[in-house]
PDB file of C-alpha atoms in Angstrom:
ATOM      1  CA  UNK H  26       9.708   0.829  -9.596  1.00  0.00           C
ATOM      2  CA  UNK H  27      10.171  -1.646 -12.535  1.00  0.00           C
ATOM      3  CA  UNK H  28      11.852  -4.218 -10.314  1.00  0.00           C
ATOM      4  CA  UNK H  29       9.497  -4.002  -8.102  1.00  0.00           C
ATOM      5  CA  UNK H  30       7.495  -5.112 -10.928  1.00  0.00           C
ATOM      6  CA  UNK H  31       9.550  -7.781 -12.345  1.00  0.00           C
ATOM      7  CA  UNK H  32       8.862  -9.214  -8.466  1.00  0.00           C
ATOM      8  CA  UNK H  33       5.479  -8.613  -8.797  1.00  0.00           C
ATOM      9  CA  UNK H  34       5.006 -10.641 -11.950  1.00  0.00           C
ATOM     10  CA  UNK H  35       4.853 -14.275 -10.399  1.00  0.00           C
ATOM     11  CA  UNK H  36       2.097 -13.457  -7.636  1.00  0.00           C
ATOM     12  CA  UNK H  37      -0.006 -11.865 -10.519  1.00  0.00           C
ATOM     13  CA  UNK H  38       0.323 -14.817 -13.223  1.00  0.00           C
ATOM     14  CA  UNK H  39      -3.581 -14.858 -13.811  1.00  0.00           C
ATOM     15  CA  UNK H  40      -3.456 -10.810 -14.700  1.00  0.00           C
ATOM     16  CA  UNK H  41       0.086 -11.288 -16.333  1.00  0.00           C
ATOM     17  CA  UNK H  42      -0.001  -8.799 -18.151  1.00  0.00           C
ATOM     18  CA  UNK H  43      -0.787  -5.794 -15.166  1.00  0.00           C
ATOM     19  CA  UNK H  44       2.952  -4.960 -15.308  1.00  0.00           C
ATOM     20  CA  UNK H  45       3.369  -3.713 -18.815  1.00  0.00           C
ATOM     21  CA  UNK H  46      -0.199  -1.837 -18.076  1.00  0.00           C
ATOM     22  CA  UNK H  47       1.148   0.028 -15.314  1.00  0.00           C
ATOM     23  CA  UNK H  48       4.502   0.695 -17.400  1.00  0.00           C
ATOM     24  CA  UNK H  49       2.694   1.864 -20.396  1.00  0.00           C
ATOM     25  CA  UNK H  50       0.278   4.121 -17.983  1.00  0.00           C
ATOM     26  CA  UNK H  51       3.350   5.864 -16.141  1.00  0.00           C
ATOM     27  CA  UNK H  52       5.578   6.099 -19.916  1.00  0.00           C
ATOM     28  CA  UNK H  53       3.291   6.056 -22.989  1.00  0.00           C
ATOM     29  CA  UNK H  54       1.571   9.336 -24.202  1.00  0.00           C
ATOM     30  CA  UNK H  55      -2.017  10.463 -23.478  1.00  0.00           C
ATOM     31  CA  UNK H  56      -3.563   7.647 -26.247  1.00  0.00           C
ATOM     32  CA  UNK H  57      -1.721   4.746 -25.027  1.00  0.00           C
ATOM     33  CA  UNK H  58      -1.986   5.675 -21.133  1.00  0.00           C
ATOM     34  CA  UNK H  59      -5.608   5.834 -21.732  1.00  0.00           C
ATOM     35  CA  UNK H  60      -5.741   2.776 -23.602  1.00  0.00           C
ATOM     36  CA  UNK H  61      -3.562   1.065 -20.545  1.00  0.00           C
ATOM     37  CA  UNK H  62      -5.834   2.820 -18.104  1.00  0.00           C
ATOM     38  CA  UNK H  63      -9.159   1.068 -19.641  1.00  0.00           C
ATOM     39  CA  UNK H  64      -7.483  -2.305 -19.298  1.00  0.00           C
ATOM     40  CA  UNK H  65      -6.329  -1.955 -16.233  1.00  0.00           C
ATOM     41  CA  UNK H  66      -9.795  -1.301 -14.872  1.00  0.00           C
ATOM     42  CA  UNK H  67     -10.943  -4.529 -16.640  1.00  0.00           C
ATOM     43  CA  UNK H  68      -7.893  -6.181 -14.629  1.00  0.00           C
ATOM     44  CA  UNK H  69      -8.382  -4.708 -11.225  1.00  0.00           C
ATOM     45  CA  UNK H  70     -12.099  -3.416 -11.019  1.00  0.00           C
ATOM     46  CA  UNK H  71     -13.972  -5.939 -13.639  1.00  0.00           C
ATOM     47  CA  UNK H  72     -17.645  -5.244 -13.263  1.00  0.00           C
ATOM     48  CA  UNK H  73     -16.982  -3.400  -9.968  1.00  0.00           C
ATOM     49  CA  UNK H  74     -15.256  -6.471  -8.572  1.00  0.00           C
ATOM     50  CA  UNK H  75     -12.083  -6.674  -7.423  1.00  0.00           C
ATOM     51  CA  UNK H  76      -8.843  -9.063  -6.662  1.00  0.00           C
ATOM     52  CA  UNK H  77      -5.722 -10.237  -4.702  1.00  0.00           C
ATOM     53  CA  UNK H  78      -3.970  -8.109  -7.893  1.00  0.00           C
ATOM     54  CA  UNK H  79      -5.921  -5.366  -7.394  1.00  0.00           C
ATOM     55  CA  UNK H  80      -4.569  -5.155  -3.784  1.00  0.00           C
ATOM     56  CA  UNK H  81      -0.904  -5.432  -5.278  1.00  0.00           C
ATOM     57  CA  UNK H  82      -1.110  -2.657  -7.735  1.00  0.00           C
ATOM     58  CA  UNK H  83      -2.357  -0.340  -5.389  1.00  0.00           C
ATOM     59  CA  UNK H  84       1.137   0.869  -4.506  1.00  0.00           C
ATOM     60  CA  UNK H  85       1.985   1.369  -8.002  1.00  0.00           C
ATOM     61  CA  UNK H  86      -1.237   3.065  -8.939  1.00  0.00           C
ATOM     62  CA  UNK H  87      -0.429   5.621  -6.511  1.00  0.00           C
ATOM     63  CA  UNK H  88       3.169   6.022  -7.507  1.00  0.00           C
ATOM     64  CA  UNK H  89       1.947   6.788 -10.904  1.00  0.00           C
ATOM     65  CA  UNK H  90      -0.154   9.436  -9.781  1.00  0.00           C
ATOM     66  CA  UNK H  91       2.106  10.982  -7.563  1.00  0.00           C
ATOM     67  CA  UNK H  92       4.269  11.135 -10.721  1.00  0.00           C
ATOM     68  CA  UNK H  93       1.742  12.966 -12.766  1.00  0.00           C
ATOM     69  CA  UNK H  94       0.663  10.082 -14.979  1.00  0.00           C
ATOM     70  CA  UNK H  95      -3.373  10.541 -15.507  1.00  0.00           C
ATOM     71  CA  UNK H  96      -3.434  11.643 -12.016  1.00  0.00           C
ATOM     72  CA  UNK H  97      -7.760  12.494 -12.015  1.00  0.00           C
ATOM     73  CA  UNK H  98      -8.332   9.058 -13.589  1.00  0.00           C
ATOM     74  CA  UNK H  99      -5.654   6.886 -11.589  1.00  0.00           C
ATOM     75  CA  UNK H 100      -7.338   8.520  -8.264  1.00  0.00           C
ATOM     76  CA  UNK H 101     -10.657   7.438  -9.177  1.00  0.00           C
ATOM     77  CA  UNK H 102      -9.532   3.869 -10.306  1.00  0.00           C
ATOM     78  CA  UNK H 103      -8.105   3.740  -6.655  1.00  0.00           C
ATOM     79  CA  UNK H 104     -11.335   5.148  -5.255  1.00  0.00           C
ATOM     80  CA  UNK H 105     -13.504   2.395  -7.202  1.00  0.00           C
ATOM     81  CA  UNK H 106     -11.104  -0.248  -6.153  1.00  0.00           C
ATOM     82  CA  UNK H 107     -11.145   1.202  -2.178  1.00  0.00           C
ATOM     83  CA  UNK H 108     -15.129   1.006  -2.537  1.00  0.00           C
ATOM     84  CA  UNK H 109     -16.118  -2.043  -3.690  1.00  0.00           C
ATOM     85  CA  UNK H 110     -17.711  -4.635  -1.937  1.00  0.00           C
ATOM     86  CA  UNK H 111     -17.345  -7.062  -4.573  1.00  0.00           C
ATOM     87  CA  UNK H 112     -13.953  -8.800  -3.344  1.00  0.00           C
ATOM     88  CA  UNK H 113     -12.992 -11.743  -5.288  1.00  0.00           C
ATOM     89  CA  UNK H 114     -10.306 -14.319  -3.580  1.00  0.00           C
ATOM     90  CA  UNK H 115      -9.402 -11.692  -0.888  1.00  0.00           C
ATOM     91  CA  UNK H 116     -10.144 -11.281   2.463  1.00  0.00           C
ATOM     92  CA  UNK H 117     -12.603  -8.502   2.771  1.00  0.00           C
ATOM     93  CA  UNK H 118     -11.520  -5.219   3.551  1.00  0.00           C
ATOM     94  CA  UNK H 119      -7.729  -6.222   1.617  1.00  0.00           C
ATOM     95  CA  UNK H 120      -8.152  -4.089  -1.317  1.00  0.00           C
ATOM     96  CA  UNK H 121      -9.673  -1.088   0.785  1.00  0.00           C
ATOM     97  CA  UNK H 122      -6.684  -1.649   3.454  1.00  0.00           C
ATOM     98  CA  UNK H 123      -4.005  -1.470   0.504  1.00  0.00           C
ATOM     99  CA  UNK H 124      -5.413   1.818  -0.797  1.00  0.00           C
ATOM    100  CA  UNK H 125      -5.561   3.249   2.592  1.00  0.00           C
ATOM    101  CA  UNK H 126      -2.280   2.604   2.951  1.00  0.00           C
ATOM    102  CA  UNK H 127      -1.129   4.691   0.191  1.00  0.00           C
ATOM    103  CA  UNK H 128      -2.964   7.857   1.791  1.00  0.00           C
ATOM    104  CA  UNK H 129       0.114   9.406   2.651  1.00  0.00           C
ATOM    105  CA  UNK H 130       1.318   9.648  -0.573  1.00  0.00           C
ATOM    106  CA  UNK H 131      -2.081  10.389  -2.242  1.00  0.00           C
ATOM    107  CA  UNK H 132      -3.567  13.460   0.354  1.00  0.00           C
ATOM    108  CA  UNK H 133      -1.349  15.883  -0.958  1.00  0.00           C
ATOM    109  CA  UNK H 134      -2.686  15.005  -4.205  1.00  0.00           C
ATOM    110  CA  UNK H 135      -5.650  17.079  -3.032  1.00  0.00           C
ATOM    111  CA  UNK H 136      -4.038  20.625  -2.450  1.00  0.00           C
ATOM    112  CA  UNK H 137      -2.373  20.461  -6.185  1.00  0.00           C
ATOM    113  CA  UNK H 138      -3.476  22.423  -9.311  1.00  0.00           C
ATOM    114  CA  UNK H 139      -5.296  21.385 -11.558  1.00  0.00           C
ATOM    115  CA  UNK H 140      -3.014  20.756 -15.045  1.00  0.00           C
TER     116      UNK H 140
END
């Protein structure tokens, strides 16, 4: 996952700093991820809006919750993100599509225990 960050960087210049968010949300402890968490939703859901980034951490977002990492909170940034009308310099419907698209990994999500 990291170099698919490193690639990432460029396309998200104006929310450079959305790869060591996500890093510090899937590595740092329950302080720091929530910390990371709180800016991320500034970065990807500000005011209910969202952006071309917020389409291209969707992927990641998931992956983090697949992986444990503040898996109640991560799922409801992704649900805010899916529901918003409030696109910003994105077709409409991009950011809903890219969540969507990580359904597969996210449904079984559902069945699992509650930590």
């Amino acid at each position: 996952m990291r170099g698919r960050l490193v690639l990432l960087q460029p396309r998200l210049r104006q929310r450079g700093d959305l790869p060591d968010l996500l890093r510090a949300l899937a590595d740092s402890g329950a302080g720091a991820a929530g910390e990371a968490l709180s800016e991320l939703y500034g970065s990807v859901l500000h005011q209910g809006t969202v952006y071309a980034a917020s389409a291209e951490v969707a992927p990641f977002l998931a992956r983090i919750a697949v992986a444990g990492h503040q898996v109640a909170d991560v799922l409801m940034l992704l649900g805010d993100m899916a529901g918003s009308e409030d696109e910003h310099g994105v077709t409409p419907g991009t950011v809903r599509a890219a969540v969507a698209g990580q359904l597969p990994l996210l449904l079984p999500l559902l069945d699992a225990a509650e930590p």
